[in-house]
mmCIF file with all atom_site columns, C-alpha atoms in Angstrom:
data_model
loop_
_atom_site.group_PDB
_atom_site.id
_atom_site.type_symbol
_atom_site.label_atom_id
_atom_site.label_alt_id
_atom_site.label_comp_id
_atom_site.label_asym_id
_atom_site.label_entity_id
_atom_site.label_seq_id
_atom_site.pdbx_PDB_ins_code
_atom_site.Cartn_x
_atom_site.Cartn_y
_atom_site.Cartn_z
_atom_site.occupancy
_atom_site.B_iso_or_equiv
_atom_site.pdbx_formal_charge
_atom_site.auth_seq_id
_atom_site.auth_comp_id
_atom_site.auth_asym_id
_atom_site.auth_atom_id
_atom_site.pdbx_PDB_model_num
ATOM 1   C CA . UNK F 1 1   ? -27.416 -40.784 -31.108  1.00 72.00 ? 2   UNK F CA 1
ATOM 2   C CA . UNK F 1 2   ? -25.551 -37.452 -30.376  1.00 69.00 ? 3   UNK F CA 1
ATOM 3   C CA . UNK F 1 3   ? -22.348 -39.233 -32.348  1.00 70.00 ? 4   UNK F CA 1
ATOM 4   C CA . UNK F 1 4   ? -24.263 -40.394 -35.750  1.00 70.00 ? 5   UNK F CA 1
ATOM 5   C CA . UNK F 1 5   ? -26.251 -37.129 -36.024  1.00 75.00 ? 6   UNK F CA 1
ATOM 6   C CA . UNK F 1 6   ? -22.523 -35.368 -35.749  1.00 62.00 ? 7   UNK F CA 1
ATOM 7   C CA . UNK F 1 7   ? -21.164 -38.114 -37.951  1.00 65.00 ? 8   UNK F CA 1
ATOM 8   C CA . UNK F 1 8   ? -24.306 -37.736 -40.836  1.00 66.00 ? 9   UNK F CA 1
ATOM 9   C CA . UNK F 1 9   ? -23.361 -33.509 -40.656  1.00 62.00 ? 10  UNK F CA 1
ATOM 10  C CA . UNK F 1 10  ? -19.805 -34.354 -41.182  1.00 63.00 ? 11  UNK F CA 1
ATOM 11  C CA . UNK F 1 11  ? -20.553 -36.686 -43.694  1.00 64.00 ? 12  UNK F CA 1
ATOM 12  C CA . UNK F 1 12  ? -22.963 -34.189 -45.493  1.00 69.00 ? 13  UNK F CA 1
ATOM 13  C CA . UNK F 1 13  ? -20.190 -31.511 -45.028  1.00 62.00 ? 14  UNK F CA 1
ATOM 14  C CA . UNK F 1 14  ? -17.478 -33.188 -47.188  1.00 63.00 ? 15  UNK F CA 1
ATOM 15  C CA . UNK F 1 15  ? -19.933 -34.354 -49.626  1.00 74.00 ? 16  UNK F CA 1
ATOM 16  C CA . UNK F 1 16  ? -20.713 -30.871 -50.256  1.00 70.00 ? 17  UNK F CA 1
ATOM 17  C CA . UNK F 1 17  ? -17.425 -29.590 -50.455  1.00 65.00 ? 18  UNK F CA 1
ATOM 18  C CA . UNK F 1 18  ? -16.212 -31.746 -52.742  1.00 65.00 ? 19  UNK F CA 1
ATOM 19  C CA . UNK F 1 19  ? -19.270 -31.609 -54.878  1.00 64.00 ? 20  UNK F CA 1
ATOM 20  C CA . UNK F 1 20  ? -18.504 -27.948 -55.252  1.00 60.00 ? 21  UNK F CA 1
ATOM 21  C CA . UNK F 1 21  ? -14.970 -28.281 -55.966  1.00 53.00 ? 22  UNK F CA 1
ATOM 22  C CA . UNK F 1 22  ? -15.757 -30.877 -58.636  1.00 53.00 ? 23  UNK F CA 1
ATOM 23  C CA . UNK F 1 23  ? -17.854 -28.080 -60.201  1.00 49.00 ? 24  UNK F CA 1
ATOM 24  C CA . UNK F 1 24  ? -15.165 -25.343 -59.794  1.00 47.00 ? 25  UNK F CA 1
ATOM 25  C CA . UNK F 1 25  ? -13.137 -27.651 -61.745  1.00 47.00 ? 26  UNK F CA 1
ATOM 26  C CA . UNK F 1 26  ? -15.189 -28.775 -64.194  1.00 49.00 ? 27  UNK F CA 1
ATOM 27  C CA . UNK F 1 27  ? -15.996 -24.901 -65.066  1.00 50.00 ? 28  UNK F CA 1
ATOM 28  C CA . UNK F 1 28  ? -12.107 -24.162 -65.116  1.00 49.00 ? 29  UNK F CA 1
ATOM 29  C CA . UNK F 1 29  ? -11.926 -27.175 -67.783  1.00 47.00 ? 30  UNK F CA 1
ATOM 30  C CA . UNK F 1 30  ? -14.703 -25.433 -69.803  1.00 46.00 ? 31  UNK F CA 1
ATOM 31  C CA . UNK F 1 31  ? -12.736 -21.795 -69.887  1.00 43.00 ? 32  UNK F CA 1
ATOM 32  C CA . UNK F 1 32  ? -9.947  -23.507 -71.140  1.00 44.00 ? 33  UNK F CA 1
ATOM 33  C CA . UNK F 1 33  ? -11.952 -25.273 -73.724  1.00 43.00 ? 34  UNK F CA 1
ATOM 34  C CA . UNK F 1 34  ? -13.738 -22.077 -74.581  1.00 44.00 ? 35  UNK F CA 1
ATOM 35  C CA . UNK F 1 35  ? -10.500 -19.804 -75.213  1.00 43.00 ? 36  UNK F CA 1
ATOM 36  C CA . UNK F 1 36  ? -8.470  -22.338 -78.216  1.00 44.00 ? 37  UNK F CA 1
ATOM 37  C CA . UNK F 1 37  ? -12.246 -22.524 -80.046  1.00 43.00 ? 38  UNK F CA 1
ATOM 38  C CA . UNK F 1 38  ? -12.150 -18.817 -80.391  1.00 43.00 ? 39  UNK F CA 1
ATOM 39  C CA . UNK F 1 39  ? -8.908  -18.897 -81.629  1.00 43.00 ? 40  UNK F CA 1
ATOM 40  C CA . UNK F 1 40  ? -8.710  -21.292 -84.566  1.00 37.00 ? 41  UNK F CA 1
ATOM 41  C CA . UNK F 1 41  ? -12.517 -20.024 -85.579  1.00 45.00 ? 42  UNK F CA 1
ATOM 42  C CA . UNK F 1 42  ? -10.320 -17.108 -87.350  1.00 49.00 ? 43  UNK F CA 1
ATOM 43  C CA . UNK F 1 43  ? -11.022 -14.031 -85.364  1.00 50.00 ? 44  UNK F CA 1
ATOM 44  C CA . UNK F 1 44  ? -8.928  -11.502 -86.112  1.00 48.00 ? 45  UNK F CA 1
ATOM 45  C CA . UNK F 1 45  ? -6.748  -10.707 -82.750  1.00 56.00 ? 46  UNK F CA 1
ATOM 46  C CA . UNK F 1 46  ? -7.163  -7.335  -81.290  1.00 60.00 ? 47  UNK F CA 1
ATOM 47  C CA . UNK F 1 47  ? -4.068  -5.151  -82.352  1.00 70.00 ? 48  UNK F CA 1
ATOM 48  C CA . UNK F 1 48  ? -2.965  -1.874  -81.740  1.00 84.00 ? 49  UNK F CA 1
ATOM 49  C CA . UNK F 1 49  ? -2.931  -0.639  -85.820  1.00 86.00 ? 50  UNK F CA 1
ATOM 50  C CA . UNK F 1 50  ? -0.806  2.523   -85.042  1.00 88.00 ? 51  UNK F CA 1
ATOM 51  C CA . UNK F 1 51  ? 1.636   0.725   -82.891  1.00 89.00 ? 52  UNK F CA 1
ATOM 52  C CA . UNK F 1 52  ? 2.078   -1.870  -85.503  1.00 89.00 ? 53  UNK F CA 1
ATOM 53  C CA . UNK F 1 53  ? 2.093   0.994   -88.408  1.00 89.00 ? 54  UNK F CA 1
ATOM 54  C CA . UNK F 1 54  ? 4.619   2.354   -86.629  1.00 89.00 ? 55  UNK F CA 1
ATOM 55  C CA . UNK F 1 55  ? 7.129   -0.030  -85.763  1.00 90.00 ? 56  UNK F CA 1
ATOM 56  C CA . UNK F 1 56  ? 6.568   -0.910  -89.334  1.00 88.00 ? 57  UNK F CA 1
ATOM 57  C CA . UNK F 1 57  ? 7.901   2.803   -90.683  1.00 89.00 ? 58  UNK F CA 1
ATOM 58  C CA . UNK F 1 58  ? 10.591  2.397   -88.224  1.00 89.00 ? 59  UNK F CA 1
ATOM 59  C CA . UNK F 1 59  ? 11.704  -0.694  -89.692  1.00 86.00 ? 60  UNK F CA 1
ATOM 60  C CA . UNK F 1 60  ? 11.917  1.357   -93.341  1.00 84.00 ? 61  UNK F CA 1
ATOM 61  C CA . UNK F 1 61  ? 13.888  3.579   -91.147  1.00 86.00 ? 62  UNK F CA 1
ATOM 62  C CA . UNK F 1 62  ? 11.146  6.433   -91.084  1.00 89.00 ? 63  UNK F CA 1
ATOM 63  C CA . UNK F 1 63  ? 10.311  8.155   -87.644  1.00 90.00 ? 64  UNK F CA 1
ATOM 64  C CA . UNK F 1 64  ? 6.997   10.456  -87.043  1.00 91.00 ? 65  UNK F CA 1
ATOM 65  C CA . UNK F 1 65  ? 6.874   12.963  -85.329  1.00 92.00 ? 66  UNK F CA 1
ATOM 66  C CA . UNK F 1 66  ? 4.288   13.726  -82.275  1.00 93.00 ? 67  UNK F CA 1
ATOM 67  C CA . UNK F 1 67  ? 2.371   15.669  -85.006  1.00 94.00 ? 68  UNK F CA 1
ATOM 68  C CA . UNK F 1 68  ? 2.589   12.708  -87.622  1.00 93.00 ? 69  UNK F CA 1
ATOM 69  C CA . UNK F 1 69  ? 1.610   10.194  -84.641  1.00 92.00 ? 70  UNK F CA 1
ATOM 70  C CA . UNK F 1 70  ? -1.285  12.339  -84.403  1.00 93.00 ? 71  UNK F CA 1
ATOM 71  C CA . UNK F 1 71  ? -2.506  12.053  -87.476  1.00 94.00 ? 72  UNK F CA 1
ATOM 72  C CA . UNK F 1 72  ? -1.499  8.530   -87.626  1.00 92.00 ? 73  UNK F CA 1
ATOM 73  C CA . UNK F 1 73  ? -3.508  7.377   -85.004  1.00 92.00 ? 74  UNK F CA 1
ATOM 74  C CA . UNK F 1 74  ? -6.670  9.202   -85.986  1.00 92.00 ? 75  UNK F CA 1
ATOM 75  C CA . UNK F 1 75  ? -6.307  7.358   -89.463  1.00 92.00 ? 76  UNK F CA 1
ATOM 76  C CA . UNK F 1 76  ? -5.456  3.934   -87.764  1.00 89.00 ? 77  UNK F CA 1
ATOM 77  C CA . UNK F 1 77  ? -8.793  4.414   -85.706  1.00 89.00 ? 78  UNK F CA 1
ATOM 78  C CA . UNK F 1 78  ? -10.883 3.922   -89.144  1.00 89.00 ? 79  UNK F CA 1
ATOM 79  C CA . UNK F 1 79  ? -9.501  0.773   -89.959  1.00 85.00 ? 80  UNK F CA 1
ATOM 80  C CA . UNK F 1 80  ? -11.464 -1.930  -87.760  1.00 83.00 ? 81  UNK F CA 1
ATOM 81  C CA . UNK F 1 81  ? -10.124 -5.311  -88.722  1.00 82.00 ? 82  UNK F CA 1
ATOM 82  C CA . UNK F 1 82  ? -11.948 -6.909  -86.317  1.00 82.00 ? 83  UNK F CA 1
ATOM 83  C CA . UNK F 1 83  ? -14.984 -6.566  -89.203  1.00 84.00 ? 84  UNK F CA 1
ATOM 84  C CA . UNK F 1 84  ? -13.096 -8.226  -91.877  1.00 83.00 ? 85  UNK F CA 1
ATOM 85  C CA . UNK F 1 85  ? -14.671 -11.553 -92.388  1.00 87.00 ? 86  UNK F CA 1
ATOM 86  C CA . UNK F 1 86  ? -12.134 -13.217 -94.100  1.00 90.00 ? 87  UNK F CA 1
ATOM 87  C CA . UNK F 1 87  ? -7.959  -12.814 -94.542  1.00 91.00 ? 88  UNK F CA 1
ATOM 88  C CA . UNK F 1 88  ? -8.638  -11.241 -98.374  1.00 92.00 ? 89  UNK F CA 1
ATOM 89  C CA . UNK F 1 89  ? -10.905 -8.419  -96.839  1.00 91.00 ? 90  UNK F CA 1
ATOM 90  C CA . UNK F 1 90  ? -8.104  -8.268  -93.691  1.00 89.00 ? 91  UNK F CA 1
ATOM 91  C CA . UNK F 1 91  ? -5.206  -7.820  -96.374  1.00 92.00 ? 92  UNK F CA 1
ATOM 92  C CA . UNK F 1 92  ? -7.591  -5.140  -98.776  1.00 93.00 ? 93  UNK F CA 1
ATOM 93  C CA . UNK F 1 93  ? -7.892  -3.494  -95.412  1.00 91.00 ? 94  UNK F CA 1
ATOM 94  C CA . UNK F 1 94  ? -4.161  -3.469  -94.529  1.00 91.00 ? 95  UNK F CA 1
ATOM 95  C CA . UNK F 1 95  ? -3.157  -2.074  -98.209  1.00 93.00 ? 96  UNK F CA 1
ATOM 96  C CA . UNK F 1 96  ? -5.370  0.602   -97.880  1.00 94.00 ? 97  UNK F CA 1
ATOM 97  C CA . UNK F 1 97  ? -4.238  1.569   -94.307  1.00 93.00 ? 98  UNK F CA 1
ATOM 98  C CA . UNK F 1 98  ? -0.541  1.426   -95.747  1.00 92.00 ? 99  UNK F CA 1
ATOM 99  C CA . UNK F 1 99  ? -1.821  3.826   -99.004  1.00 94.00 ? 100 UNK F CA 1
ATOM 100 C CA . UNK F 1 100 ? -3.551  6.406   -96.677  1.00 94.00 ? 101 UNK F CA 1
ATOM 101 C CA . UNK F 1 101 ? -0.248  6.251   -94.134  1.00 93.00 ? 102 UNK F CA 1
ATOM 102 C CA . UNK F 1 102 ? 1.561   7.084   -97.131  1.00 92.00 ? 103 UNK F CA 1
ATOM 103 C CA . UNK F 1 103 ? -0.266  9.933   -98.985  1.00 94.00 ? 104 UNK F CA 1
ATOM 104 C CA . UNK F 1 104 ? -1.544  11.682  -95.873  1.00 94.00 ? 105 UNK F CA 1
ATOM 105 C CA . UNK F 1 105 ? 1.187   11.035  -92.670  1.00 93.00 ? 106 UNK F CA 1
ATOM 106 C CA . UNK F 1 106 ? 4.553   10.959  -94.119  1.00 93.00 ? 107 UNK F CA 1
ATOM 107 C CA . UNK F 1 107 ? 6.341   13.690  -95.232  1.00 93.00 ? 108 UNK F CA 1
ATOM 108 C CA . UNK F 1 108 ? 8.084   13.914  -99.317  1.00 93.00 ? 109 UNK F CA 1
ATOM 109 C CA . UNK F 1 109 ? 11.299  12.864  -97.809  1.00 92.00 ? 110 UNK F CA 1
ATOM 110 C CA . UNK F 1 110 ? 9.773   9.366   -95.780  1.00 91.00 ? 111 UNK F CA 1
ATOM 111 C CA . UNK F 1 111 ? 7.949   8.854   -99.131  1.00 91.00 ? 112 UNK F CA 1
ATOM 112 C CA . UNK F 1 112 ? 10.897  8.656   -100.771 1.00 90.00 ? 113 UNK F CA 1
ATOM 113 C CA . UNK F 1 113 ? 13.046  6.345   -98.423  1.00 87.00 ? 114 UNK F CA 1
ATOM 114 C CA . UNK F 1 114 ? 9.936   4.548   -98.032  1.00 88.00 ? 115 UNK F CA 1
ATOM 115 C CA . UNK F 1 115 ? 9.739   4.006   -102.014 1.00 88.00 ? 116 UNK F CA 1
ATOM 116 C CA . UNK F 1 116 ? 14.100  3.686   -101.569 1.00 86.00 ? 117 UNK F CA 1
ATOM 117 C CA . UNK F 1 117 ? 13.322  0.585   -99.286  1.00 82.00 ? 118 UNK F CA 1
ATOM 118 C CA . UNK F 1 118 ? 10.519  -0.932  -101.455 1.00 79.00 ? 119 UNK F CA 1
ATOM 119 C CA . UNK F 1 119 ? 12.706  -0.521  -104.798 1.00 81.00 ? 120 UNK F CA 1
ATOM 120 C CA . UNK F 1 120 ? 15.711  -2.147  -102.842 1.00 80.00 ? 121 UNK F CA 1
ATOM 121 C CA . UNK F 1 121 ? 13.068  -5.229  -101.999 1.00 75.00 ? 122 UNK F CA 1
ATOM 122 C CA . UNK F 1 122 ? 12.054  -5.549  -105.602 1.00 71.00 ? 123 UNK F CA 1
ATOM 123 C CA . UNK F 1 123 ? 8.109   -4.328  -104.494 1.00 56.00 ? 124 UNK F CA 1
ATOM 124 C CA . UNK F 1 124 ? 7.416   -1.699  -106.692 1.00 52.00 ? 125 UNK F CA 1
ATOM 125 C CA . UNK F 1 125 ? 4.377   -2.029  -106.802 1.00 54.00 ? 126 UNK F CA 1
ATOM 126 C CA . UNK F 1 126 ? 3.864   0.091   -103.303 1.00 51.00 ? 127 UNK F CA 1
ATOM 127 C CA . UNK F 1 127 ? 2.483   -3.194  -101.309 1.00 52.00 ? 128 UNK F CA 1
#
């Protein structure tokens, strides 16, 4: 008697265990699921704008200075992409940020190897 109580425990025991390691599973298979829908239902990823401003300038060959980071980043921080519904508003968005970088962070000489580099691209229309 002592043996099949012992044996229906152990028997109860595994059952259980793998019963919750099926479900630890299965919810690992649904977080892997979850992540790919969110990223082909066109959310716009979160980026650093600055950052990405700024490597941009340094690409034209235009470094800020701390004072022009400054200002940079407290111009980036107006910009949320995140609320752009669609890539039309996202680009509008981006062409502003690029005007206001422009008129209000970089100096008259960036400006002008800024407008060097776009001339050189054949962009003259400043986008």
């Amino acid at each position: 008697m002592k043996k099949s109580i012992l044996f229906f425990l152990f028997a109860t025991l595994l059952i259980g265990l793998g019963s919750c390691s099926q479900s630890s599973k299965s919810q690992g298979a649904k977080e892997v699921v979850e992540a790919p829908e969110a990223k082909y239902e066109g959310q716009a990823r979160d980026i650093d704008v600055a950052a990405r401003a700024n490597e941009q300038l340094q690409k034209l060959g235009v470094t800020l200075d701390d004072a022009q980071q400054v200002k940079l980043q407290e111009i980036a921080a107006k910009y949320d992409f995140s609320s752009a519904n669609n890539q039309e508003q996202r680009r509008a968005m981006r062409q502003e940020l690029q005007k206001d970088i422009y008129a209000n962070v970089l100096t008259a000489e960036q400006q002008a190897a800024v407008d060097g580099m776009r001339e050189s691209r054949g962009n003259k229309d400043g986008n």
